């Protein structure tokens, strides 16, 4: 049965009509407990949902919708490694990379490959990995695209200054400038190229890796390039056929989707920059969030509430967009990462059985680090003709930081959330009546997400929170969130064009 025919969906439609004149300013003013009781916690992450276009009646209705979509059953299937990615006939079992599954053989294989990867990272960090001429590796160029780039790049950056001696570069675009910039800073004899590609067929990654190897051979004629190439893939034979030595090929299972792969051997750049202990903390944070998703009661289950809220805005308020504004410069890659996670997962036009959907799915997800974004796109958020719910993501430690600019960062995030929700009502001094062009009407929703600190545990939990939120939305929309057939047409057309 289509989700839109369920009594739960119909009840939400009626509820939405009843909220036609809902105002956030009055809701926040009249219900003093709202700000407190709409705060939720998961793995140390706090989310304040009080500035959303919802009343106390909204939540049970959304939870009933989740039940109608059989969310508990789908969640069980996700964690049990059942083949819920039905168009590709395999599980979407990224949780097994951080929360040991009941299947002992799978847990063992995951653990062994993780140890191999972490051991290699530690050897790099201690100068034990040498190039062909005996010089220790000092520069690592990570070449990958999409899920093989965005997650490792985001986390490596989020965790701040690298603690090890290795200089790390990320290259994804086939535009030569990106690789050229990295190579210009590298000495060939002490450079390792790491090609990260689940399929090991991705044009951009293979062409860039070839170009980097050609640079190496040109600079050091006769060099044994195999000592300068590592690969991370679920297709090890392809990596070896490409020229990687088996001892430098790190693998992960094909049931790990590209956009969910940073927890696997694809996390090598993170471990190189920050060490094995930090990488394990990242997994621990994600695992804590997994446990929350499985165990927390529905009415306090954060990924469930956020996912349901996402559906509420898309299908009942007609929001085709959601902004994510990290108020933490180190999280600046979060919007790009979430664009892939959410839009590649849920940008779907048919349900799991191939039936055309009569309702919208993934909104456009976009964003930019605050406060920078305040001086560009926030105009649209405050006074544009249609509204986009906003996720503010920041860290509690900024609020009480000894560094005044961090306190200002935090205060700015709060001020923006209030301005969106309350508009004029947020200002104490009302002053004279404003001209129409100056009026900020408010009543624009946001969710305020606060990590205790931007550290490995919290970042792990945050990304798992968004993964599960995305999964919840996919279940409510009755789609397969784990394939991405839409991107294939671009690849096929390119082949056709090259052949022509
Ligand atoms: O073309 C889309 C895509 O397949 C993404 O899903 C994936 O993250 C990216 O390309 C890279 O793929 P691979 O890791 O196989 O190189």
Coordinates of C-alpha atoms and ligand atoms in Angstrom, one line a residue:
X1 CA 0.0 0.0 0.0
X2 CA 1.3 3.5 -0.9
X3 CA 2.2 5.4 2.2
X4 CA -0.1 8.2 1.1
X5 CA -3.1 5.9 1.4
X6 CA -2.5 5.1 5.1
X7 CA -4.7 6.6 7.8
X8 CA -1.4 8.0 9.3
X9 CA -0.7 10.1 6.2
X10 CA -4.3 11.3 5.9
X11 CA -4.2 12.3 9.6
X12 CA -1.1 14.3 9.0
X13 CA -2.7 16.1 6.0
X14 CA -5.6 17.1 8.3
X15 CA -3.2 18.2 11.0
X16 CA -1.2 20.3 8.5
X17 CA -4.4 22.1 7.6
X18 CA -5.2 22.7 11.2
X19 CA -1.8 24.4 11.5
X20 CA -2.5 26.9 8.8
X21 CA -2.2 29.9 11.2
X22 CA 0.5 28.3 13.4
X23 CA 3.1 30.9 14.6
X24 CA 6.4 29.9 16.1
X25 CA 6.6 33.1 18.1
X26 CA 3.4 32.4 19.9
X27 CA 4.2 28.7 20.3
X28 CA 7.5 29.5 21.9
X29 CA 6.0 32.3 24.1
X30 CA 2.9 30.4 25.2
X31 CA 4.6 27.2 26.1
X32 CA 7.5 27.9 28.3
X33 CA 8.4 24.3 28.6
X34 CA 8.7 23.8 24.8
X35 CA 12.3 25.0 24.7
X36 CA 13.2 22.5 27.4
X37 CA 11.0 19.5 26.6
X38 CA 11.8 19.5 22.8
X39 CA 15.5 19.0 23.5
X40 CA 16.7 15.5 22.7
X41 CA 20.0 13.7 23.3
X42 CA 21.8 10.9 21.5
X43 CA 25.4 9.8 22.1
X44 CA 26.2 13.2 23.6
X45 CA 24.7 15.2 20.8
X46 CA 21.9 17.5 21.7
X47 CA 19.2 18.6 19.3
X48 CA 16.8 21.4 20.1
X49 CA 13.7 20.9 18.0
X50 CA 11.6 23.6 19.6
X51 CA 11.9 26.0 16.6
X52 CA 10.1 23.7 14.2
X53 CA 6.6 24.1 12.7
X54 CA 5.1 21.5 14.9
X55 CA 2.9 21.1 18.0
X56 CA 2.7 18.4 20.6
X57 CA 0.2 16.7 18.4
X58 CA 2.6 16.5 15.5
X59 CA 5.0 14.0 17.0
X60 CA 2.6 11.1 17.7
X61 CA 1.2 11.5 14.2
X62 CA 4.7 11.3 12.7
X63 CA 5.5 8.3 14.8
X64 CA 2.4 6.6 13.7
X65 CA 3.5 7.3 10.1
X66 CA 6.8 5.6 10.8
X67 CA 5.0 2.6 12.2
X68 CA 2.7 2.5 9.1
X69 CA 5.9 2.4 7.0
X70 CA 7.2 -0.5 9.2
X71 CA 10.3 1.4 10.3
X72 CA 11.1 -1.0 13.2
X73 CA 11.1 -4.0 10.8
X74 CA 13.3 -2.1 8.2
X75 CA 15.7 -1.0 10.9
X76 CA 16.0 -4.6 12.1
X77 CA 16.7 -5.7 8.5
X78 CA 19.4 -2.9 8.1
X79 CA 21.3 -4.0 11.2
X80 CA 20.9 -7.8 10.5
X81 CA 22.6 -7.3 7.1
X82 CA 19.6 -8.4 5.1
X83 CA 19.6 -7.5 1.4
X84 CA 17.6 -4.4 1.7
X85 CA 19.3 -2.8 -1.3
X86 CA 16.9 -4.8 -3.5
X87 CA 18.0 -3.4 -6.9
X88 CA 21.5 -4.6 -6.3
X89 CA 20.6 -7.6 -4.3
X90 CA 22.8 -6.9 -1.3
X91 CA 22.8 -5.6 2.3
X92 CA 23.6 -2.0 3.2
X93 CA 25.6 -3.0 6.2
X94 CA 27.8 0.0 7.0
X95 CA 26.8 -0.4 10.6
X96 CA 28.7 -3.7 10.8
X97 CA 31.9 -1.6 10.4
X98 CA 31.4 0.0 13.8
X99 CA 28.9 -2.1 15.7
X100 CA 29.9 -5.7 15.6
X101 CA 27.2 -7.8 13.9
X102 CA 25.9 -11.1 15.4
X103 CA 27.6 -12.9 12.4
X104 CA 31.0 -13.7 13.9
X105 CA 32.6 -14.4 10.5
X106 CA 31.7 -11.0 9.2
X107 CA 32.8 -9.2 12.4
X108 CA 36.2 -11.0 12.2
X109 CA 36.8 -10.1 8.6
X110 CA 35.9 -6.5 9.3
X111 CA 38.2 -6.4 12.3
X112 CA 41.1 -8.0 10.4
X113 CA 41.0 -5.6 7.5
X114 CA 40.6 -2.6 9.9
X115 CA 43.7 -3.8 11.8
X116 CA 45.7 -4.1 8.5
X117 CA 44.6 -0.6 7.5
X118 CA 45.4 1.0 10.9
X119 CA 48.7 -0.8 11.1
X120 CA 49.7 0.6 7.7
X121 CA 48.6 4.1 8.8
X122 CA 50.8 3.8 12.0
X123 CA 53.8 2.6 9.9
X124 CA 53.4 5.6 7.7
X125 CA 53.2 7.9 10.6
X126 CA 56.4 6.5 12.1
X127 CA 58.4 6.7 8.8
X128 CA 58.5 2.9 8.4
X129 CA 56.9 2.9 4.9
X130 CA 59.6 3.6 2.4
X131 CA 59.4 4.5 -1.3
X132 CA 61.4 2.6 -4.0
X133 CA 64.6 4.6 -3.3
X134 CA 64.5 3.9 0.4
X135 CA 63.2 7.4 1.4
X136 CA 60.3 7.4 4.0
X137 CA 56.9 8.4 2.6
X138 CA 56.2 12.0 3.6
X139 CA 53.3 13.0 1.3
X140 CA 50.1 11.0 0.6
X141 CA 47.9 11.9 -2.2
X142 CA 44.4 10.5 -1.8
X143 CA 42.6 10.1 -5.1
X144 CA 38.9 9.3 -5.0
X145 CA 35.5 10.9 -5.8
X146 CA 32.0 10.9 -4.2
X147 CA 31.8 8.6 -1.3
X148 CA 35.5 7.7 -1.8
X149 CA 36.4 11.3 -1.1
X150 CA 33.8 13.3 0.8
X151 CA 33.6 11.3 4.0
X152 CA 37.4 10.9 4.5
X153 CA 38.0 14.5 3.5
X154 CA 35.3 15.8 5.9
X155 CA 36.5 13.8 8.9
X156 CA 40.2 14.5 8.3
X157 CA 39.4 18.2 8.2
X158 CA 36.9 18.1 11.1
X159 CA 39.5 16.7 13.5
X160 CA 41.9 19.6 13.0
X161 CA 45.6 19.7 12.6
X162 CA 47.1 16.3 11.7
X163 CA 49.0 14.8 14.6
X164 CA 51.4 12.9 12.4
X165 CA 54.2 13.9 10.1
X166 CA 52.5 13.0 6.8
X167 CA 51.3 15.8 4.4
X168 CA 47.9 14.7 3.1
X169 CA 46.2 15.9 -0.1
X170 CA 42.8 15.0 -1.5
X171 CA 42.1 15.0 -5.2
X172 CA 38.7 14.2 -6.7
X173 CA 38.1 16.3 -9.8
X174 CA 39.2 15.2 -13.3
X175 CA 40.1 18.9 -13.9
X176 CA 43.9 18.6 -13.8
X177 CA 44.3 21.6 -11.6
X178 CA 43.5 19.8 -8.4
X179 CA 46.1 17.0 -8.9
X180 CA 48.6 19.6 -10.2
X181 CA 48.4 21.6 -7.0
X182 CA 49.0 18.5 -4.9
X183 CA 51.9 17.3 -7.1
X184 CA 53.5 20.7 -7.0
X185 CA 53.9 20.3 -3.2
X186 CA 55.2 16.7 -3.4
X187 CA 58.7 15.1 -3.8
X188 CA 58.2 12.0 -6.0
X189 CA 60.5 9.7 -4.1
X190 CA 58.7 10.3 -0.8
X191 CA 55.1 10.3 -2.2
X192 CA 52.5 7.7 -1.9
X193 CA 49.4 7.7 -4.2
X194 CA 46.3 6.2 -2.6
X195 CA 43.6 5.4 -5.1
X196 CA 40.3 5.0 -3.3
X197 CA 37.5 3.5 -5.4
X198 CA 34.9 0.9 -4.4
X199 CA 34.4 -0.2 -8.0
X200 CA 37.9 0.6 -9.3
X201 CA 36.3 1.6 -12.5
X202 CA 35.6 5.3 -11.8
X203 CA 37.0 7.3 -14.6
X204 CA 38.1 10.4 -12.6
X205 CA 39.9 8.3 -10.0
X206 CA 41.7 6.0 -12.5
X207 CA 42.7 8.8 -14.8
X208 CA 44.1 10.9 -11.9
X209 CA 45.9 7.9 -10.5
X210 CA 47.4 7.2 -13.9
X211 CA 48.5 10.9 -14.2
X212 CA 50.1 10.8 -10.8
X213 CA 52.0 7.6 -11.6
X214 CA 53.1 9.2 -14.9
X215 CA 54.4 12.2 -13.0
X216 CA 56.3 9.9 -10.7
X217 CA 57.9 8.0 -13.6
X218 CA 58.7 11.1 -15.4
X219 CA 60.4 12.7 -12.4
X220 CA 62.3 9.5 -11.4
X221 CA 63.0 7.4 -14.5
X222 CA 63.1 3.7 -13.8
X223 CA 61.4 4.0 -10.4
X224 CA 59.4 1.0 -9.1
X225 CA 56.0 2.7 -9.1
X226 CA 54.4 -0.2 -7.3
X227 CA 56.1 1.0 -4.1
X228 CA 54.3 4.3 -4.5
X229 CA 50.7 3.1 -5.1
X230 CA 48.2 1.9 -2.6
X231 CA 44.6 1.1 -3.3
X232 CA 41.4 0.8 -1.3
X233 CA 38.6 -1.0 -3.0
X234 CA 36.0 -3.8 -2.9
X235 CA 37.5 -5.1 -6.2
X236 CA 41.1 -6.0 -5.3
X237 CA 41.7 -7.9 -8.6
X238 CA 41.0 -4.8 -10.5
X239 CA 43.3 -2.8 -8.3
X240 CA 46.1 -5.3 -8.9
X241 CA 45.4 -5.3 -12.6
X242 CA 45.8 -1.6 -12.5
X243 CA 49.3 -2.0 -11.0
X244 CA 48.9 -2.1 -7.2
X245 CA 50.9 -4.6 -5.2
X246 CA 48.6 -7.0 -3.3
X247 CA 50.3 -6.0 0.0
X248 CA 49.2 -2.4 -0.5
X249 CA 45.6 -3.2 -1.5
X250 CA 43.1 -2.7 1.3
X251 CA 39.6 -4.0 0.9
X252 CA 36.0 -3.6 2.1
X253 CA 32.9 -5.6 1.3
X254 CA 30.6 -4.8 -1.6
X255 CA 27.8 -4.4 0.9
X256 CA 29.3 -1.1 2.0
X257 CA 27.9 1.7 -0.1
X258 CA 30.3 4.3 -1.4
X259 CA 28.7 7.1 0.6
X260 CA 28.8 5.0 3.7
X261 CA 32.3 3.8 3.4
X262 CA 34.4 6.2 5.5
X263 CA 34.1 3.7 8.4
X264 CA 35.9 1.0 6.3
X265 CA 39.5 0.9 4.9
X266 CA 38.4 4.1 3.1
X267 CA 39.1 5.8 6.4
X268 CA 42.9 5.4 5.8
X269 CA 43.4 9.1 5.3
X270 CA 41.8 9.8 8.7
X271 CA 44.0 7.3 10.4
X272 CA 47.1 8.7 8.6
X273 CA 46.3 12.2 9.8
X274 CA 45.1 11.5 13.3
X275 CA 46.2 8.0 14.3
X276 CA 44.5 4.7 15.0
X277 CA 43.2 5.6 18.4
X278 CA 41.3 8.6 17.0
X279 CA 39.9 6.5 14.2
X280 CA 38.6 4.0 16.8
X281 CA 37.0 6.8 18.7
X282 CA 35.2 7.9 15.5
X283 CA 33.8 4.3 15.2
X284 CA 32.9 4.3 18.9
X285 CA 30.9 7.5 18.5
X286 CA 29.1 6.1 15.4
X287 CA 28.4 2.9 17.3
X288 CA 26.9 4.8 20.3
X289 CA 24.5 6.4 17.8
X290 CA 23.7 3.1 16.3
X291 CA 22.8 1.8 19.7
X292 CA 20.6 4.8 20.3
X293 CA 18.8 4.3 17.0
X294 CA 18.1 0.7 17.9
X295 CA 17.3 1.1 21.5
X296 CA 15.9 4.5 22.3
X297 CA 12.1 4.7 22.5
X298 CA 10.5 6.2 19.4
X299 CA 9.4 9.4 21.1
X300 CA 13.1 10.1 22.0
X301 CA 14.8 8.5 19.1
X302 CA 16.7 11.3 17.4
X303 CA 17.3 9.9 13.9
X304 CA 13.7 8.8 13.8
X305 CA 12.4 12.3 14.9
X306 CA 14.7 14.1 12.5
X307 CA 13.9 11.8 9.6
X308 CA 10.1 12.1 10.2
X309 CA 10.5 15.8 10.5
X310 CA 12.2 15.8 7.1
X311 CA 9.2 14.1 5.5
X312 CA 6.9 16.5 7.4
X313 CA 8.5 19.4 5.7
X314 CA 8.8 17.9 2.2
X315 CA 5.4 16.4 1.9
X316 CA 3.2 18.4 4.1
X317 CA 4.8 21.9 3.9
X318 CA 6.1 21.6 0.3
X319 CA 9.7 22.4 1.2
X320 CA 12.0 21.4 -1.7
X321 CA 15.1 22.4 0.2
X322 CA 16.9 22.0 3.5
X323 CA 19.9 23.9 4.5
X324 CA 22.7 22.6 6.8
X325 CA 24.8 25.3 8.3
X326 CA 27.8 24.1 10.4
X327 CA 28.9 26.8 12.9
X328 CA 32.3 25.2 13.2
X329 CA 34.8 25.9 10.4
X330 CA 36.2 22.4 10.8
X331 CA 32.9 21.0 9.7
X332 CA 32.8 23.1 6.5
X333 CA 32.7 20.0 4.3
X334 CA 29.6 18.8 6.0
X335 CA 27.1 20.3 3.5
X336 CA 28.9 18.7 0.5
X337 CA 29.1 15.3 2.3
X338 CA 25.3 15.5 3.2
X339 CA 24.4 16.5 -0.3
X340 CA 25.7 13.1 -1.5
X341 CA 24.4 11.2 1.5
X342 CA 20.9 12.5 1.3
X343 CA 20.4 13.3 -2.4
X344 CA 22.1 10.2 -3.8
X345 CA 20.3 8.1 -1.3
X346 CA 16.8 9.6 -1.5
X347 CA 16.7 11.4 -4.8
X348 CA 14.4 8.6 -6.2
X349 CA 11.3 8.7 -8.4
X350 CA 10.0 5.1 -7.9
X351 CA 9.3 3.0 -4.9
X352 CA 11.1 -0.2 -4.0
X353 CA 8.9 -2.1 -6.4
X354 CA 9.5 0.2 -9.3
X355 CA 6.2 2.1 -9.0
X356 CA 6.3 5.8 -9.9
X357 CA 5.8 7.9 -6.8
X358 CA 3.0 10.3 -6.5
X359 CA 4.9 12.4 -3.9
X360 CA 8.2 14.1 -3.5
X361 CA 11.3 12.6 -2.0
X362 CA 14.7 14.1 -1.2
X363 CA 14.8 17.9 -1.0
X364 CA 17.8 19.8 -2.2
X365 CA 20.3 19.8 0.6
X366 CA 22.8 22.6 0.7
X367 CA 24.7 24.8 3.1
X368 CA 27.8 26.7 4.0
X369 CA 29.8 27.3 7.2
X370 CA 28.5 30.0 9.5
X371 CA 29.1 32.8 10.1
X372 CA 30.4 33.1 6.5
X373 CA 27.0 32.1 5.2
X374 CA 25.3 34.9 7.1
X375 CA 26.8 37.3 4.7
X376 CA 25.6 35.5 1.6
X377 CA 22.7 33.1 1.6
X378 CA 21.0 34.1 4.8
X379 CA 19.1 36.9 3.0
X380 CA 17.2 34.1 1.1
X381 CA 16.5 32.3 4.4
X382 CA 15.1 35.3 6.1
X383 CA 13.1 37.0 3.4
X384 CA 12.9 34.6 0.4
X385 CA 9.5 33.7 -1.0
X386 CA 9.7 30.1 0.0
X387 CA 11.3 28.8 3.1
X388 CA 13.9 26.2 3.7
X389 CA 14.2 24.5 7.1
X390 CA 17.7 24.9 8.5
X391 CA 19.9 22.5 10.6
X392 CA 22.4 24.5 12.7
X393 CA 25.3 22.4 13.8
X394 CA 27.7 23.7 16.4
X395 CA 29.6 22.7 19.5
X396 CA 28.8 23.5 23.2
X397 CA 32.4 24.1 24.0
X398 CA 32.3 27.2 21.9
X399 CA 29.7 28.8 24.1
X400 CA 32.0 28.9 27.1
X401 CA 35.3 29.1 25.2
X402 CA 38.1 31.4 26.4
X403 CA 38.4 32.5 22.8
X404 CA 35.9 35.3 22.3
X405 CA 35.5 34.6 18.6
X406 CA 34.3 31.1 19.4
X407 CA 31.8 32.5 21.8
X408 CA 30.7 34.9 19.1
X409 CA 30.4 32.0 16.7
X410 CA 28.0 30.2 19.0
X411 CA 26.0 33.3 19.8
X412 CA 25.7 34.0 16.1
X413 CA 24.2 30.5 15.5
X414 CA 21.6 31.1 18.2
X415 CA 20.8 34.6 17.0
X416 CA 20.2 33.3 13.5
X417 CA 17.9 30.5 14.8
X418 CA 15.9 33.0 16.8
X419 CA 15.7 35.5 13.9
X420 CA 14.4 32.7 11.6
X421 CA 11.8 31.6 14.2
X422 CA 10.7 34.9 15.6
X423 CA 11.5 37.5 13.0
X424 CA 10.7 41.0 14.3
X425 CA 9.5 39.5 17.6
X426 CA 13.1 38.5 18.4
X427 CA 14.1 42.2 18.7
X428 CA 13.6 43.8 22.2
X429 CA 13.6 47.4 20.9
X430 CA 10.8 47.5 18.4
X431 CA 11.5 51.0 17.1
X432 CA 9.4 52.7 14.5
X433 CA 7.3 50.8 12.0
X434 CA 9.4 49.3 9.3
X435 CA 9.0 49.6 5.6
X436 CA 7.8 46.4 3.9
X437 CA 11.3 45.6 2.4
X438 CA 12.8 45.6 5.9
X439 CA 10.3 43.3 7.6
X440 CA 11.6 39.8 8.5
X441 CA 8.4 37.8 9.1
X442 CA 10.0 34.9 11.0
X443 CA 8.1 31.6 11.4
X444 CA 10.9 29.8 9.6
X445 CA 11.9 26.5 11.1
X446 CA 15.3 25.3 12.2
X447 CA 16.8 22.5 14.3
X448 CA 19.7 23.4 16.6
X449 CA 22.2 20.5 16.9
X450 CA 25.0 20.8 19.4
X451 CA 28.0 18.5 19.7
X452 CA 29.9 18.7 23.0
X453 CA 33.1 19.2 21.1
X454 CA 34.2 18.7 17.5
X455 CA 36.2 15.5 18.3
X456 CA 36.3 12.1 16.9
X457 CA 33.6 10.5 19.1
X458 CA 31.1 13.3 18.4
X459 CA 31.8 13.6 14.7
X460 CA 31.3 9.8 14.4
X461 CA 28.0 10.1 16.2
X462 CA 26.9 13.1 14.1
X463 CA 27.6 11.3 10.8
X464 CA 25.8 8.2 12.0
X465 CA 22.9 10.4 13.1
X466 CA 22.6 11.8 9.6
X467 CA 23.0 8.4 8.0
X468 CA 20.1 7.0 10.0
X469 CA 18.0 10.1 9.5
X470 CA 18.5 9.6 5.8
X471 CA 17.5 5.9 6.2
X472 CA 14.3 6.8 8.1
X473 CA 13.2 9.2 5.4
X474 CA 13.9 6.5 2.7
X475 CA 11.7 4.0 4.7
X476 CA 8.9 6.5 5.1
X477 CA 9.1 7.3 1.4
X478 CA 9.1 3.5 0.6
X479 CA 12.2 3.8 -1.6
X480 CA 15.5 2.0 -1.8
X481 CA 18.0 4.5 -0.3
X482 CA 21.0 2.4 -1.2
X483 CA 21.3 2.4 -5.0
X484 CA 22.2 5.3 -7.4
X485 CA 21.2 4.2 -10.9
X486 CA 20.6 7.8 -11.9
X487 CA 24.3 8.6 -12.0
X488 CA 24.9 5.8 -14.5
X489 CA 23.4 7.6 -17.4
X490 CA 26.2 10.2 -17.2
X491 CA 28.8 7.5 -17.3
X492 CA 27.2 5.8 -20.3
X493 CA 26.8 9.0 -22.2
X494 CA 30.4 9.8 -21.7
X495 CA 31.5 6.5 -23.1
X496 CA 29.2 7.0 -26.1
X497 CA 30.6 10.5 -26.7
X498 CA 34.2 9.3 -26.4
X499 CA 33.4 6.5 -28.9
X500 CA 31.9 9.0 -31.3
Ligands
LIG1 O1 28.9 7.8 -9.7 C1 28.4 7.8 -8.4 C2 29.3 7.0 -7.5 O2 29.2 5.6 -7.8 C3 29.1 7.2 -6.0 O3 28.0 6.5 -5.6 C4 30.4 6.8 -5.4 O4 30.5 7.2 -4.1 C5 31.3 7.4 -6.4 O5 30.7 7.3 -7.7 C6 32.7 6.8 -6.5 O6 32.6 5.4 -6.8 P1 33.9 4.5 -6.6 O7 34.2 4.5 -5.1 O8 33.4 3.2 -7.1 O9 35.0 5.1 -7.4

